[in-house]
mmCIF file of C-alpha atoms in Angstrom:
data_model
loop_
_atom_site.group_PDB
_atom_site.id
_atom_site.type_symbol
_atom_site.label_atom_id
_atom_site.label_comp_id
_atom_site.label_asym_id
_atom_site.label_seq_id
_atom_site.Cartn_x
_atom_site.Cartn_y
_atom_site.Cartn_z
ATOM 1 C CA MET A 20 10.214 5.769 -27.764
ATOM 2 C CA ASN A 21 11.560 7.937 -24.960
ATOM 3 C CA GLN A 22 14.126 6.140 -22.891
ATOM 4 C CA ILE A 23 14.203 6.463 -19.134
ATOM 5 C CA LYS A 24 16.834 8.584 -17.525
ATOM 6 C CA ASN A 25 20.020 6.580 -17.082
ATOM 7 C CA GLN A 26 22.481 7.502 -14.347
ATOM 8 C CA SER A 27 20.119 9.089 -11.823
ATOM 9 C CA GLN A 28 17.702 6.192 -12.092
ATOM 10 C CA LYS A 29 20.476 3.664 -11.456
ATOM 11 C CA GLU A 30 21.517 5.535 -8.330
ATOM 12 C CA THR A 31 17.941 5.571 -7.090
ATOM 13 C CA LYS A 32 17.618 1.823 -7.646
ATOM 14 C CA LEU A 33 20.785 1.117 -5.682
ATOM 15 C CA LEU A 34 19.459 3.117 -2.746
ATOM 16 C CA SER A 35 16.218 1.182 -2.826
ATOM 17 C CA GLN A 36 17.945 -2.212 -2.746
ATOM 18 C CA GLY A 37 20.025 -1.772 0.389
ATOM 19 C CA GLY A 38 18.512 -4.606 2.382
ATOM 20 C CA HIS A 39 15.028 -3.325 1.540
ATOM 21 C CA GLN A 40 15.117 -1.355 4.789
ATOM 22 C CA GLU A 41 14.670 2.121 3.376
ATOM 23 C CA PHE A 42 13.873 3.549 -0.002
ATOM 24 C CA LYS A 43 14.870 7.021 -1.126
ATOM 25 C CA PHE A 44 15.362 8.977 -4.314
ATOM 26 C CA SER A 45 18.843 10.221 -5.170
ATOM 27 C CA TRP A 46 17.429 13.692 -5.876
ATOM 28 C CA ASP A 47 14.477 15.922 -5.145
ATOM 29 C CA VAL A 48 13.190 19.293 -6.276
ATOM 30 C CA GLU A 49 13.633 22.817 -4.921
ATOM 31 C CA LYS A 50 11.750 26.032 -5.651
ATOM 32 C CA LYS A 51 14.169 28.915 -6.254
ATOM 33 C CA PRO A 52 13.740 32.621 -7.088
ATOM 34 C CA LEU A 53 13.905 33.486 -10.768
ATOM 35 C CA LEU A 54 16.328 36.301 -11.600
ATOM 36 C CA TYR A 55 17.029 38.435 -14.626
ATOM 37 C CA TYR A 56 19.878 40.805 -15.416
ATOM 38 C CA PRO A 57 18.733 44.037 -17.104
ATOM 39 C CA THR A 58 22.255 45.164 -18.021
ATOM 40 C CA GLY A 59 23.798 41.847 -18.897
ATOM 41 C CA TYR A 60 25.420 39.183 -16.765
ATOM 42 C CA ASP A 61 26.769 41.234 -13.896
ATOM 43 C CA ASN A 62 25.961 41.426 -10.212
ATOM 44 C CA ARG A 63 22.848 43.578 -10.724
ATOM 45 C CA SER A 64 20.033 41.010 -10.813
ATOM 46 C CA ILE A 65 16.333 41.575 -10.279
ATOM 47 C CA ILE A 66 13.925 38.983 -8.878
ATOM 48 C CA VAL A 67 11.040 38.200 -11.243
ATOM 49 C CA GLU A 68 7.797 38.591 -9.323
ATOM 50 C CA ASN A 69 5.513 35.552 -8.984
ATOM 51 C CA ARG A 70 7.900 33.322 -10.876
ATOM 52 C CA HIS A 71 10.236 30.632 -9.574
ATOM 53 C CA ALA A 72 12.493 27.979 -11.044
ATOM 54 C CA LEU A 73 11.706 24.404 -9.973
ATOM 55 C CA THR A 74 15.121 22.731 -10.060
ATOM 56 C CA ARG A 75 16.642 19.356 -9.316
ATOM 57 C CA THR A 76 18.785 19.179 -6.193
ATOM 58 C CA ASP A 77 21.477 17.039 -7.820
ATOM 59 C CA ASN A 78 22.319 18.751 -11.112
ATOM 60 C CA TYR A 79 20.312 21.988 -10.632
ATOM 61 C CA LYS A 80 18.547 21.501 -13.950
ATOM 62 C CA CYS A 81 15.402 23.655 -14.233
ATOM 63 C CA LEU A 82 12.364 21.439 -14.716
ATOM 64 C CA SER A 83 9.718 24.133 -14.844
ATOM 65 C CA ILE A 84 8.910 27.805 -14.223
ATOM 66 C CA VAL A 85 6.205 28.040 -11.545
ATOM 67 C CA SER A 86 4.165 30.662 -9.697
ATOM 68 C CA ASP A 87 4.086 31.654 -6.020
ATOM 69 C CA ARG A 88 1.089 29.371 -5.389
ATOM 70 C CA TYR A 89 2.728 26.324 -6.938
ATOM 71 C CA THR A 90 3.532 23.820 -4.181
ATOM 72 C CA PRO A 91 6.095 21.154 -5.095
ATOM 73 C CA PHE A 92 5.161 17.540 -4.510
ATOM 74 C CA TYR A 93 8.520 16.195 -3.432
ATOM 75 C CA ASN A 94 9.948 12.842 -4.515
ATOM 76 C CA SER A 95 10.517 12.038 -0.847
ATOM 77 C CA ARG A 96 6.740 11.862 -0.360
ATOM 78 C CA PHE A 97 6.444 8.881 -2.675
ATOM 79 C CA ALA A 98 9.385 7.374 -0.790
ATOM 80 C CA GLU A 99 7.336 7.567 2.428
ATOM 81 C CA ILE A 100 4.557 5.525 0.816
ATOM 82 C CA VAL A 101 7.021 3.004 -0.618
ATOM 83 C CA ASN A 102 8.598 2.536 2.816
ATOM 84 C CA SER A 103 5.152 1.815 4.274
ATOM 85 C CA PHE A 104 4.862 -1.077 1.829
ATOM 86 C CA LEU A 105 8.446 -2.255 2.385
ATOM 87 C CA ALA A 106 7.633 -2.492 6.097
ATOM 88 C CA VAL A 107 5.054 -5.208 5.378
ATOM 89 C CA GLY A 108 7.272 -7.273 3.079
ATOM 90 C CA SER A 109 7.061 -5.580 -0.321
ATOM 91 C CA ASP A 110 10.233 -5.406 -2.372
ATOM 92 C CA ASN A 111 11.822 -4.154 -5.580
ATOM 93 C CA PRO A 112 10.165 -0.752 -6.093
ATOM 94 C CA MET A 113 10.444 0.182 -9.768
ATOM 95 C CA ILE A 114 11.329 3.806 -10.575
ATOM 96 C CA GLN A 115 11.098 5.422 -13.975
ATOM 97 C CA GLU A 116 12.013 8.975 -14.970
ATOM 98 C CA PHE A 117 11.179 10.745 -18.213
ATOM 99 C CA ASP A 118 12.217 14.055 -19.762
ATOM 100 C CA SER A 119 15.151 14.515 -17.377
ATOM 101 C CA GLY A 120 12.919 13.927 -14.341
ATOM 102 C CA LYS A 121 10.024 16.179 -15.332
ATOM 103 C CA LYS A 122 7.790 13.122 -15.103
ATOM 104 C CA LEU A 123 8.340 10.113 -12.872
ATOM 105 C CA SER A 124 6.665 7.005 -11.537
ATOM 106 C CA VAL A 125 7.178 4.457 -8.795
ATOM 107 C CA GLN A 126 5.553 1.026 -8.850
ATOM 108 C CA ILE A 127 5.341 -1.879 -6.425
ATOM 109 C CA GLN A 128 3.892 -5.198 -7.480
ATOM 110 C CA ASP A 129 0.720 -5.954 -5.514
ATOM 111 C CA LYS A 130 1.949 -9.410 -4.617
ATOM 112 C CA GLY A 131 2.673 -11.126 -1.320
ATOM 113 C CA ILE A 132 0.695 -11.497 1.902
ATOM 114 C CA GLY A 133 1.738 -8.214 3.475
ATOM 115 C CA THR A 134 1.479 -6.114 0.321
ATOM 116 C CA GLU A 135 -1.938 -7.469 -0.650
ATOM 117 C CA ALA A 136 -3.199 -7.068 2.907
ATOM 118 C CA LEU A 137 -2.077 -3.434 3.101
ATOM 119 C CA THR A 138 -3.592 -2.705 -0.323
ATOM 120 C CA SER A 139 -6.842 -4.313 0.774
ATOM 121 C CA GLN A 140 -6.861 -2.216 3.938
ATOM 122 C CA ILE A 141 -6.368 0.982 1.935
ATOM 123 C CA LEU A 142 -9.173 -0.008 -0.451
ATOM 124 C CA THR A 143 -11.437 -0.843 2.488
ATOM 125 C CA ASP A 144 -10.695 2.527 4.094
ATOM 126 C CA GLN A 145 -11.654 4.155 0.789
ATOM 127 C CA GLU A 146 -14.863 2.071 0.727
ATOM 128 C CA ILE A 147 -13.860 0.450 -2.560
ATOM 129 C CA LYS A 148 -14.968 -3.098 -3.290
ATOM 130 C CA ILE A 149 -11.981 -5.396 -3.671
ATOM 131 C CA ASP A 150 -11.894 -7.612 -6.754
ATOM 132 C CA ASP A 151 -9.479 -9.067 -9.296
ATOM 133 C CA LYS A 152 -9.015 -5.754 -11.105
ATOM 134 C CA HIS A 153 -6.824 -4.650 -8.212
ATOM 135 C CA LYS A 154 -4.183 -7.227 -9.082
ATOM 136 C CA GLY A 155 -1.168 -5.605 -10.681
ATOM 137 C CA TYR A 156 0.874 -2.670 -9.418
ATOM 138 C CA ILE A 157 0.573 0.000 -6.782
ATOM 139 C CA THR A 158 1.404 2.942 -9.026
ATOM 140 C CA MET A 159 2.496 6.471 -8.074
ATOM 141 C CA ILE A 160 2.840 9.165 -10.726
ATOM 142 C CA ASN A 161 3.941 12.786 -10.468
ATOM 143 C CA SER A 162 5.214 15.554 -12.722
ATOM 144 C CA HIS A 163 7.505 18.488 -12.016
ATOM 145 C CA ASP A 164 6.493 20.327 -15.193
ATOM 146 C CA LYS A 165 2.828 21.066 -14.343
ATOM 147 C CA THR A 166 1.493 18.526 -16.858
ATOM 148 C CA THR A 167 -0.171 16.128 -14.374
ATOM 149 C CA PRO A 168 -1.317 16.091 -10.754
ATOM 150 C CA TRP A 169 0.211 13.603 -8.328
ATOM 151 C CA LEU A 170 -1.684 10.315 -8.351
ATOM 152 C CA ILE A 171 -1.646 7.064 -6.376
ATOM 153 C CA GLY A 172 -3.638 4.012 -7.409
ATOM 154 C CA LEU A 173 -3.590 0.514 -8.874
ATOM 155 C CA THR A 174 -2.899 -0.353 -12.493
ATOM 156 C CA ILE A 175 -2.316 -3.526 -14.469
ATOM 157 C CA VAL A 176 0.248 -1.717 -16.629
ATOM 158 C CA ARG A 177 3.915 -2.024 -15.779
ATOM 159 C CA ILE A 178 5.672 1.208 -16.700
ATOM 160 C CA VAL A 179 8.790 0.567 -18.769
ATOM 161 C CA CYS A 180 8.675 3.374 -21.351
ATOM 162 C CA LYS A 181 6.926 6.653 -22.189
ATOM 163 C CA ASN A 182 4.034 4.835 -23.875
ATOM 164 C CA THR A 183 3.267 2.622 -20.879
ATOM 165 C CA PHE A 184 3.668 5.668 -18.618
ATOM 166 C CA LEU A 185 0.920 7.412 -20.583
ATOM 167 C CA MET A 186 -1.270 4.289 -20.425
ATOM 168 C CA ALA A 187 -0.931 4.095 -16.652
ATOM 169 C CA LEU A 188 -1.509 7.839 -16.363
ATOM 170 C CA GLN A 189 -4.713 7.620 -18.386
ATOM 171 C CA HIS A 190 -5.974 4.830 -16.121
ATOM 172 C CA LEU A 191 -5.130 6.718 -12.923
ATOM 173 C CA ASN A 192 -6.749 9.909 -14.161
ATOM 174 C CA ASP A 193 -10.065 8.028 -13.997
ATOM 175 C CA ASN A 194 -9.393 5.548 -11.186
ATOM 176 C CA ALA A 195 -6.841 7.011 -8.749
ATOM 177 C CA LEU A 196 -7.250 6.186 -5.070
ATOM 178 C CA PHE A 197 -5.602 9.483 -4.180
ATOM 179 C CA GLN A 198 -4.699 12.523 -6.230
ATOM 180 C CA GLY A 199 -3.944 16.167 -5.742
ATOM 181 C CA LYS A 200 -2.837 19.342 -7.437
ATOM 182 C CA HIS A 201 0.380 21.198 -6.776
ATOM 183 C CA LEU A 202 -1.377 23.817 -4.644
ATOM 184 C CA PRO A 203 -1.238 24.758 -0.934
ATOM 185 C CA ASN A 204 -4.734 23.504 -0.082
ATOM 186 C CA PHE A 205 -3.757 19.956 -1.088
ATOM 187 C CA GLU A 206 -0.997 19.813 1.543
ATOM 188 C CA ILE A 207 -3.467 18.889 4.297
ATOM 189 C CA LYS A 208 -4.989 16.226 2.065
ATOM 190 C CA TRP A 209 -1.543 14.738 1.491
ATOM 191 C CA GLU A 210 -0.792 14.649 5.225
ATOM 192 C CA ASP A 211 -4.071 12.807 5.856
ATOM 193 C CA ILE A 212 -3.287 10.280 3.119
ATOM 194 C CA LYS A 213 0.235 9.699 4.384
ATOM 195 C CA THR A 214 -0.934 9.285 7.987
ATOM 196 C CA SER A 215 -3.661 6.794 7.074
ATOM 197 C CA ILE A 216 -1.340 4.641 4.939
ATOM 198 C CA GLN A 217 1.458 4.695 7.503
ATOM 199 C CA ALA A 218 -0.978 3.801 10.303
ATOM 200 C CA ALA A 219 -2.316 0.902 8.217
ATOM 201 C CA SER A 220 1.275 -0.206 7.556
ATOM 202 C CA VAL A 221 2.146 -0.191 11.260
ATOM 203 C CA GLY A 222 -0.988 -2.157 12.072
ATOM 204 C CA MET A 223 -0.246 -4.650 9.317
ATOM 205 C CA SER A 224 3.386 -5.008 10.442
ATOM 206 C CA ASN A 225 2.212 -5.842 13.960
ATOM 207 C CA TYR A 226 -0.292 -8.309 12.536
ATOM 208 C CA LEU A 227 2.393 -10.049 10.462
ATOM 209 C CA MET A 228 4.605 -10.298 13.546
ATOM 210 C CA GLN A 229 1.730 -11.990 15.340
ATOM 211 C CA MET A 230 1.353 -14.444 12.463
ATOM 212 C CA GLU A 231 5.040 -15.320 12.711
ATOM 213 C CA GLU A 232 4.585 -15.897 16.432
ATOM 214 C CA LEU A 233 1.670 -18.268 15.739
ATOM 215 C CA LYS A 234 3.863 -20.291 13.372
ATOM 216 C CA ASN A 235 6.232 -21.014 16.255
ATOM 217 C CA LEU A 236 3.489 -22.190 18.623
ATOM 218 C CA SER A 237 2.393 -25.831 18.370
ATOM 219 C CA TRP A 238 -1.230 -26.969 18.347
ATOM 220 C CA ASP A 239 -3.048 -30.225 19.145
ATOM 221 C CA LYS A 240 -5.923 -31.005 16.786
ATOM 222 C CA ASP A 241 -7.777 -32.646 19.677
ATOM 223 C CA ASP A 242 -8.306 -29.139 21.080
ATOM 224 C CA ASN A 243 -10.251 -28.029 17.998
ATOM 225 C CA PHE A 244 -13.690 -28.811 19.477
ATOM 226 C CA LYS A 245 -13.144 -26.797 22.653
ATOM 227 C CA PHE A 246 -11.424 -23.983 20.734
ATOM 228 C CA PHE A 247 -14.206 -23.800 18.136
ATOM 229 C CA ASN A 248 -16.907 -23.461 20.770
ATOM 230 C CA LYS A 249 -14.994 -20.860 22.723
ATOM 231 C CA THR A 250 -14.198 -18.853 19.596
ATOM 232 C CA PHE A 251 -17.373 -19.097 17.535
ATOM 233 C CA ARG A 252 -19.943 -19.579 20.302
ATOM 234 C CA ASN A 253 -18.115 -18.117 23.304
ATOM 235 C CA MET A 254 -19.143 -21.079 25.479
ATOM 236 C CA ASP A 255 -17.933 -24.453 26.772
ATOM 237 C CA LEU A 256 -19.749 -27.554 25.624
ATOM 238 C CA HIS A 257 -19.065 -31.253 26.026
ATOM 239 C CA PRO A 258 -18.800 -33.130 22.713
ATOM 240 C CA LYS A 259 -21.590 -35.554 23.679
ATOM 241 C CA ASN A 260 -24.007 -32.602 23.935
ATOM 242 C CA ALA A 261 -23.203 -31.265 20.479
ATOM 243 C CA SER A 262 -25.999 -31.055 17.926
ATOM 244 C CA THR A 263 -25.758 -32.502 14.437
ATOM 245 C CA ARG A 264 -25.385 -28.988 13.020
ATOM 246 C CA LEU A 265 -22.539 -28.207 15.416
ATOM 247 C CA ASN A 266 -20.785 -31.486 14.594
ATOM 248 C CA ASN A 267 -21.026 -30.623 10.891
ATOM 249 C CA MET A 268 -19.487 -27.210 11.591
ATOM 250 C CA ILE A 269 -16.686 -28.827 13.591
ATOM 251 C CA MET A 270 -16.080 -31.272 10.730
ATOM 252 C CA GLU A 271 -15.778 -28.379 8.279
ATOM 253 C CA PHE A 272 -13.379 -26.598 10.630
ATOM 254 C CA ASP A 273 -11.242 -29.747 10.987
ATOM 255 C CA MET A 274 -11.097 -30.127 7.197
ATOM 256 C CA ALA A 275 -9.930 -26.523 6.866
ATOM 257 C CA TYR A 276 -7.371 -27.094 9.620
ATOM 258 C CA ASP A 277 -5.994 -30.201 7.854
ATOM 259 C CA LYS A 278 -5.722 -28.207 4.630
ATOM 260 C CA TYR A 279 -3.680 -25.449 6.253
ATOM 261 C CA THR A 280 -1.406 -27.767 8.220
ATOM 262 C CA LYS A 281 -0.202 -29.056 4.852
ATOM 263 C CA GLN A 282 0.294 -25.534 3.527
ATOM 264 C CA VAL A 283 2.053 -23.988 6.524
ATOM 265 C CA GLY A 284 4.147 -26.946 7.581
ATOM 266 C CA GLY A 285 2.549 -28.809 10.466
ATOM 267 C CA ASN A 286 0.345 -28.547 13.522
ATOM 268 C CA ASN A 287 0.761 -24.989 14.689
ATOM 269 C CA ARG A 288 -1.485 -22.156 15.758
ATOM 270 C CA TYR A 289 -1.026 -20.362 12.460
ATOM 271 C CA ALA A 290 -2.849 -23.238 10.726
ATOM 272 C CA THR A 291 -5.592 -22.996 13.361
ATOM 273 C CA PHE A 292 -6.044 -19.262 12.800
ATOM 274 C CA ASN A 293 -6.140 -19.775 9.022
ATOM 275 C CA ALA A 294 -8.892 -22.336 9.545
ATOM 276 C CA VAL A 295 -10.893 -19.732 11.487
ATOM 277 C CA THR A 296 -10.558 -17.087 8.762
ATOM 278 C CA HIS A 297 -11.348 -19.711 6.108
ATOM 279 C CA VAL A 298 -14.615 -20.702 7.764
ATOM 280 C CA ILE A 299 -15.672 -17.092 8.362
ATOM 281 C CA ASP A 300 -14.752 -15.718 4.939
ATOM 282 C CA HIS A 301 -15.966 -18.673 2.872
ATOM 283 C CA ASN A 302 -19.221 -19.148 4.767
ATOM 284 C CA ALA A 303 -20.253 -15.497 4.796
ATOM 285 C CA THR A 304 -23.343 -14.897 2.679
ATOM 286 C CA GLU A 305 -23.438 -12.132 0.061
ATOM 287 C CA LYS A 306 -25.671 -10.125 2.391
ATOM 288 C CA GLN A 307 -23.223 -10.560 5.281
ATOM 289 C CA GLN A 308 -20.278 -9.579 3.078
ATOM 290 C CA ALA A 309 -22.128 -6.485 1.854
ATOM 291 C CA ARG A 310 -22.699 -5.479 5.493
ATOM 292 C CA GLY A 311 -19.036 -6.062 6.363
ATOM 293 C CA TRP A 312 -19.781 -9.042 8.639
ATOM 294 C CA ASN A 313 -16.379 -10.637 8.036
ATOM 295 C CA THR A 314 -14.334 -7.404 7.967
ATOM 296 C CA PHE A 315 -15.632 -5.316 10.849
ATOM 297 C CA GLY A 316 -18.817 -7.027 12.069
ATOM 298 C CA ARG A 317 -19.334 -10.148 14.185
ATOM 299 C CA GLY A 318 -17.123 -12.207 11.897
ATOM 300 C CA HIS A 319 -14.258 -9.814 12.552
ATOM 301 C CA MET A 320 -14.929 -10.073 16.296
ATOM 302 C CA ILE A 321 -14.636 -13.869 16.050
ATOM 303 C CA LYS A 322 -11.291 -13.524 14.248
ATOM 304 C CA SER A 323 -10.031 -11.187 16.962
ATOM 305 C CA ARG A 324 -11.187 -13.537 19.708
ATOM 306 C CA ALA A 325 -9.450 -16.447 17.973
ATOM 307 C CA LEU A 326 -6.209 -14.499 17.596
ATOM 308 C CA ASN A 327 -6.189 -13.397 21.248
ATOM 309 C CA THR A 328 -6.880 -16.971 22.373
ATOM 310 C CA LEU A 329 -4.141 -18.461 20.200
ATOM 311 C CA LEU A 330 -1.587 -15.872 21.343
ATOM 312 C CA SER A 331 -2.407 -16.335 25.030
#
């Protein structure tokens, strides 16, 4: 079994654990001219046409010989994605290097409210149905020796050795969310991917800040009837004029509210908002879910109205 690279990997881990504010690799790659000396090792060198050495920036080890068209996929690019996840509460990115850094991976466990929400947003943007198979690890794989493209996706395999690296690679080859070759025309694709993930991260960070604000705002359960009508029906109605169906809906909302007050620690607006999302998501029919009713349709509009009301 190939063992992961020792010292460089330790340095990278230390950088990633500094308060979980910023993640970075301790080295990257650089494309340098390839020279040869026709008369021996003197000052008379000749540049080899259409050939370059792809070297590490820390120890200058040559990882591969590449052509003019070869476009490096820098380690720092994976760091940008990792930092997007750290911004929404992810932690402990796991880095593995093989063959002196010719192959590497970064993984983040898809666990926690912010991480799962950002993953779900990325999957939604890619029009991929979200299910239990997406539990596991956000996995990023790249090579600096031309053996694999760069890939980003979700796997259930945790990479700890060369064998598990190959297992994760095989899965991503068929199921990657994003992938690209080390060629110039994939640079624009990478910029689009990075921008979309970072934008989703910023939006999710703002959303999580709003949730924290709701936790600090108290709520009176007696206001549930008025709030429910304003949020779900966009109207005011006196309780004595409520229909049996409406009273049943209010009862279900109250039960959801009671459930979340126990989970989140009391009567606050965060519990109220969770009750709204519970009713919308759990009561959506299969047809409504297929049409996106609860993600970007009327159900999503109700969630937005509830959030704006609770924050006001």
